[in-house]
Amino acid sequence: MSLWKIMMPQKIQLLAVLVFGAAVMLIENQIQRLDESRAKLERTIYKREAAEMERRVSEDLPPLAREDDTVIIYNRVPKTASTSFTNVAYDLCKKNQFHVLHINISRNNPVLSLQDQIDSAVSMSTKICWGTNLRWTSVASGYKLSPASSWFRKIRFVKNVTSWKEKKPGFYHGHLAYLDFSKYGAKENPLYINVVRDPLERLVSYYYFLRSGDNYRPGLRRRKQGDKQTFDECVSLGGSDCKPEKLWMQVPFFCGHVSECWNVGSRWALEQAKYNLMNQYLLVGVTEELEDFIMILEAALPRFFKGATQLYRTGNKSHLRKTNEKRPLTKGTIAKLRQSDVWKVENEFYEFALEYFHFVRAHAVRKKDGELFILAQSFFYEKIHPKVN
């Protein structure tokens, strides 16, 4: 037995051990706090350095790489709430200072010929937001058209979209099949976005739209105006406006300008459309969940869509558009169309797009008390070298 234990009573020995243990714990706690403070300070420094570096890099970037040179193309599929969404952009463009331009293609053909893909017979709608009323300035040809002119002469579509600096940042929209800009040597590719809809619902909406119009332009007479035949009656009589081939729309729009894309029911076109959706589009939403699509866009592209969600929720609804006199389908009509191979391919694409959108949404927003909220940024930069003075 040591001399220390002989000289000190047992209680005092126990007390000394407790005091020593408490002191060690206190020191360890202080060290831990110091480590946490040091880590917090380092993160703050790293964030400031990252912001400073981002600012310097941004200043050194060529013009086409800056945020204000962003170009978005919304190659909208007919009757997918495309007008409703586009009008949100028109409502925001002046406030957020970007341009909205409508691509109006001759004969409403979503497929451009090869020469049109380079020298497009394209016009701009008179509704160009945040800028002059000049319809187009051709960078390549030098043509300048007056506001009263309805159509362009031949102009280089791809080059104009990427090089028309006066209309950047720009939001282009129109019923145009996907066009690969890199195929024509474009150094800067636009950001593609789109919205898809249940294929049968889309076709039914289009059928009644041609006959009774909508609440957006109620005075405009449509080409089937006055035709009172219902969609169910059309299907039972084998009419041309409701045949399964009319379902073939969303797959070719995403597939693009290859001839096989427009072969009705093509499985190759389906796979190409899926590939483009995943690899060439920033975001593809669904009509049935349009508000979620707008919310994610606002979070991803605030330069364009800041305030879009609030506008969509509480605005005067001037951007909403509804088809008149649309009637529900009978079970027999639904079953008959779903037996077709065309519906199966189109529906497979829609289900694929829906699942992919839900995946994106799950990693972008959270639901709380029945409301969706954008998730906070989940990353930051650290260990940035060389150090900024």
mmCIF file of N, CA, C and O in Angstrom, residues 131-174:
data_model
loop_
_atom_site.group_PDB
_atom_site.id
_atom_site.type_symbol
_atom_site.label_atom_id
_atom_site.label_comp_id
_atom_site.label_asym_id
_atom_site.label_seq_id
_atom_site.Cartn_x
_atom_site.Cartn_y
_atom_site.Cartn_z
ATOM 1 N N GLY A 131 -38.807 45.056 -73.109
ATOM 2 C CA GLY A 131 -37.907 45.448 -74.178
ATOM 3 C C GLY A 131 -38.664 46.224 -75.235
ATOM 4 O O GLY A 131 -39.823 46.565 -75.079
ATOM 5 N N THR A 132 -38.012 46.501 -76.325
ATOM 6 C CA THR A 132 -38.667 47.223 -77.409
ATOM 7 C C THR A 132 -39.642 46.310 -78.125
ATOM 8 O O THR A 132 -39.643 45.103 -77.939
ATOM 9 N N ASN A 133 -40.457 46.874 -78.995
ATOM 10 C CA ASN A 133 -41.412 46.086 -79.762
ATOM 11 C C ASN A 133 -40.815 45.515 -81.038
ATOM 12 O O ASN A 133 -41.513 44.891 -81.814
ATOM 13 N N LEU A 134 -39.518 45.729 -81.259
ATOM 14 C CA LEU A 134 -38.881 45.177 -82.453
ATOM 15 C C LEU A 134 -38.953 43.661 -82.395
ATOM 16 O O LEU A 134 -38.559 43.045 -81.415
ATOM 17 N N ARG A 135 -39.457 43.061 -83.454
ATOM 18 C CA ARG A 135 -39.707 41.628 -83.413
ATOM 19 C C ARG A 135 -38.418 40.817 -83.393
ATOM 20 O O ARG A 135 -38.313 39.846 -82.683
ATOM 21 N N TRP A 136 -37.485 41.172 -84.216
ATOM 22 C CA TRP A 136 -36.296 40.326 -84.299
ATOM 23 C C TRP A 136 -35.180 41.099 -84.981
ATOM 24 O O TRP A 136 -35.393 41.827 -85.917
ATOM 25 N N THR A 137 -33.979 40.913 -84.520
ATOM 26 C CA THR A 137 -32.807 41.415 -85.228
ATOM 27 C C THR A 137 -31.940 40.227 -85.563
ATOM 28 O O THR A 137 -31.484 39.531 -84.668
ATOM 29 N N SER A 138 -31.758 39.955 -86.816
ATOM 30 C CA SER A 138 -30.998 38.789 -87.229
ATOM 31 C C SER A 138 -29.511 39.083 -87.124
ATOM 32 O O SER A 138 -28.973 39.934 -87.818
ATOM 33 N N VAL A 139 -28.841 38.372 -86.228
ATOM 34 C CA VAL A 139 -27.405 38.563 -86.056
ATOM 35 C C VAL A 139 -26.654 38.154 -87.310
ATOM 36 O O VAL A 139 -25.699 38.779 -87.723
ATOM 37 N N ALA A 140 -27.138 37.080 -87.929
ATOM 38 C CA ALA A 140 -26.413 36.544 -89.084
ATOM 39 C C ALA A 140 -26.657 37.357 -90.344
ATOM 40 O O ALA A 140 -25.737 37.668 -91.091
ATOM 41 N N SER A 141 -27.917 37.683 -90.603
ATOM 42 C CA SER A 141 -28.244 38.297 -91.886
ATOM 43 C C SER A 141 -28.361 39.813 -91.834
ATOM 44 O O SER A 141 -28.306 40.474 -92.844
ATOM 45 N N GLY A 142 -28.564 40.346 -90.643
ATOM 46 C CA GLY A 142 -28.685 41.779 -90.521
ATOM 47 C C GLY A 142 -30.074 42.304 -90.793
ATOM 48 O O GLY A 142 -30.294 43.505 -90.813
ATOM 49 N N TYR A 143 -31.058 41.416 -91.039
ATOM 50 C CA TYR A 143 -32.427 41.867 -91.273
ATOM 51 C C TYR A 143 -32.984 42.528 -90.018
ATOM 52 O O TYR A 143 -32.797 42.045 -88.912
ATOM 53 N N LYS A 144 -33.702 43.624 -90.218
ATOM 54 C CA LYS A 144 -34.407 44.260 -89.116
ATOM 55 C C LYS A 144 -35.853 44.449 -89.526
ATOM 56 O O LYS A 144 -36.134 45.153 -90.493
ATOM 57 N N LEU A 145 -36.746 43.814 -88.814
ATOM 58 C CA LEU A 145 -38.147 43.858 -89.190
ATOM 59 C C LEU A 145 -38.886 44.863 -88.339
ATOM 60 O O LEU A 145 -38.613 45.016 -87.157
ATOM 61 N N SER A 146 -39.846 45.501 -88.938
ATOM 62 C CA SER A 146 -40.641 46.493 -88.216
ATOM 63 C C SER A 146 -41.652 45.800 -87.329
ATOM 64 O O SER A 146 -41.972 44.636 -87.531
ATOM 65 N N PRO A 147 -42.203 46.496 -86.322
ATOM 66 C CA PRO A 147 -43.202 45.890 -85.448
ATOM 67 C C PRO A 147 -44.421 45.406 -86.205
ATOM 68 O O PRO A 147 -45.103 44.490 -85.760
ATOM 69 N N ALA A 148 -44.735 45.990 -87.361
ATOM 70 C CA ALA A 148 -45.938 45.599 -88.100
ATOM 71 C C ALA A 148 -45.734 44.341 -88.922
ATOM 72 O O ALA A 148 -46.689 43.742 -89.400
ATOM 73 N N SER A 149 -44.486 43.943 -89.087
ATOM 74 C CA SER A 149 -44.222 42.765 -89.918
ATOM 75 C C SER A 149 -44.620 41.495 -89.203
ATOM 76 O O SER A 149 -44.345 41.324 -88.031
ATOM 77 N N SER A 150 -45.296 40.579 -89.921
ATOM 78 C CA SER A 150 -45.797 39.360 -89.304
ATOM 79 C C SER A 150 -44.805 38.222 -89.355
ATOM 80 O O SER A 150 -44.777 37.384 -88.463
ATOM 81 N N TRP A 151 -44.009 38.127 -90.398
ATOM 82 C CA TRP A 151 -43.108 36.990 -90.556
ATOM 83 C C TRP A 151 -41.696 37.476 -90.876
ATOM 84 O O TRP A 151 -41.478 38.511 -91.436
ATOM 85 N N PHE A 152 -40.746 36.700 -90.488
ATOM 86 C CA PHE A 152 -39.366 36.994 -90.828
ATOM 87 C C PHE A 152 -39.033 36.492 -92.202
ATOM 88 O O PHE A 152 -39.649 35.589 -92.684
ATOM 89 N N ARG A 153 -37.947 36.981 -92.656
ATOM 90 C CA ARG A 153 -37.279 36.284 -93.736
ATOM 91 C C ARG A 153 -36.398 35.220 -93.086
ATOM 92 O O ARG A 153 -36.423 35.048 -91.870
ATOM 93 N N LYS A 154 -35.630 34.557 -93.914
ATOM 94 C CA LYS A 154 -34.818 33.473 -93.360
ATOM 95 C C LYS A 154 -33.792 34.035 -92.386
ATOM 96 O O LYS A 154 -33.000 34.893 -92.713
ATOM 97 N N ILE A 155 -33.791 33.509 -91.196
ATOM 98 C CA ILE A 155 -32.855 33.930 -90.156
ATOM 99 C C ILE A 155 -32.338 32.703 -89.428
ATOM 100 O O ILE A 155 -33.000 31.672 -89.396
ATOM 101 N N ARG A 156 -31.242 32.831 -88.842
ATOM 102 C CA ARG A 156 -30.629 31.663 -88.215
ATOM 103 C C ARG A 156 -31.163 31.511 -86.790
ATOM 104 O O ARG A 156 -30.747 32.233 -85.887
ATOM 105 N N PHE A 157 -32.032 30.513 -86.643
ATOM 106 C CA PHE A 157 -32.736 30.336 -85.376
ATOM 107 C C PHE A 157 -31.773 30.027 -84.228
ATOM 108 O O PHE A 157 -31.756 30.703 -83.203
ATOM 109 N N VAL A 158 -30.978 29.009 -84.403
ATOM 110 C CA VAL A 158 -30.074 28.606 -83.331
ATOM 111 C C VAL A 158 -29.113 29.727 -82.982
ATOM 112 O O VAL A 158 -28.914 30.052 -81.800
ATOM 113 N N LYS A 159 -28.529 30.346 -84.000
ATOM 114 C CA LYS A 159 -27.552 31.406 -83.732
ATOM 115 C C LYS A 159 -28.221 32.612 -83.094
ATOM 116 O O LYS A 159 -27.656 33.256 -82.210
ATOM 117 N N ASN A 160 -29.428 32.937 -83.538
ATOM 118 C CA ASN A 160 -30.121 34.085 -82.959
ATOM 119 C C ASN A 160 -30.454 33.858 -81.488
ATOM 120 O O ASN A 160 -30.277 34.738 -80.650
ATOM 121 N N VAL A 161 -30.941 32.664 -81.176
ATOM 122 C CA VAL A 161 -31.326 32.397 -79.792
ATOM 123 C C VAL A 161 -30.124 32.506 -78.865
ATOM 124 O O VAL A 161 -30.212 33.056 -77.761
ATOM 125 N N THR A 162 -28.980 32.006 -79.313
ATOM 126 C CA THR A 162 -27.806 32.020 -78.448
ATOM 127 C C THR A 162 -27.044 33.340 -78.494
ATOM 128 O O THR A 162 -26.321 33.667 -77.556
ATOM 129 N N SER A 163 -27.199 34.104 -79.598
ATOM 130 C CA SER A 163 -26.374 35.305 -79.776
ATOM 131 C C SER A 163 -27.131 36.619 -79.673
ATOM 132 O O SER A 163 -26.518 37.674 -79.706
ATOM 133 N N TRP A 164 -28.440 36.564 -79.541
ATOM 134 C CA TRP A 164 -29.233 37.795 -79.481
ATOM 135 C C TRP A 164 -29.127 38.394 -78.080
ATOM 136 O O TRP A 164 -29.977 38.177 -77.224
ATOM 137 N N LYS A 165 -28.056 39.114 -77.853
ATOM 138 C CA LYS A 165 -27.733 39.616 -76.521
ATOM 139 C C LYS A 165 -28.771 40.604 -76.005
ATOM 140 O O LYS A 165 -29.004 40.708 -74.800
ATOM 141 N N GLU A 166 -29.398 41.345 -76.935
ATOM 142 C CA GLU A 166 -30.375 42.354 -76.509
ATOM 143 C C GLU A 166 -31.607 41.726 -75.865
ATOM 144 O O GLU A 166 -32.354 42.410 -75.173
ATOM 145 N N LYS A 167 -31.830 40.443 -76.092
ATOM 146 C CA LYS A 167 -33.002 39.778 -75.532
ATOM 147 C C LYS A 167 -32.610 38.711 -74.522
ATOM 148 O O LYS A 167 -33.264 37.675 -74.371
ATOM 149 N N LYS A 168 -31.491 38.948 -73.842
ATOM 150 C CA LYS A 168 -31.084 38.077 -72.745
ATOM 151 C C LYS A 168 -31.166 38.847 -71.431
ATOM 152 O O LYS A 168 -30.899 40.044 -71.411
ATOM 153 N N PRO A 169 -31.517 38.161 -70.347
ATOM 154 C CA PRO A 169 -31.964 36.773 -70.267
ATOM 155 C C PRO A 169 -33.305 36.589 -70.978
ATOM 156 O O PRO A 169 -34.145 37.482 -70.963
ATOM 157 N N GLY A 170 -33.483 35.429 -71.603
ATOM 158 C CA GLY A 170 -34.659 35.223 -72.423
ATOM 159 C C GLY A 170 -35.404 33.941 -72.111
ATOM 160 O O GLY A 170 -34.791 32.907 -71.837
ATOM 161 N N PHE A 171 -36.733 34.031 -72.164
ATOM 162 C CA PHE A 171 -37.620 32.883 -71.980
ATOM 163 C C PHE A 171 -38.387 32.700 -73.290
ATOM 164 O O PHE A 171 -39.277 33.485 -73.609
ATOM 165 N N TYR A 172 -37.999 31.705 -74.080
ATOM 166 C CA TYR A 172 -38.642 31.433 -75.363
ATOM 167 C C TYR A 172 -39.674 30.321 -75.184
ATOM 168 O O TYR A 172 -39.411 29.326 -74.505
ATOM 169 N N HIS A 173 -40.828 30.480 -75.813
ATOM 170 C CA HIS A 173 -41.846 29.433 -75.708
ATOM 171 C C HIS A 173 -42.552 29.267 -77.043
ATOM 172 O O HIS A 173 -42.741 30.232 -77.800
ATOM 173 N N GLY A 174 -42.933 28.050 -77.345
ATOM 174 C CA GLY A 174 -43.647 27.763 -78.583
ATOM 175 C C GLY A 174 -43.828 26.267 -78.757
ATOM 176 O O GLY A 174 -43.168 25.461 -78.105
#
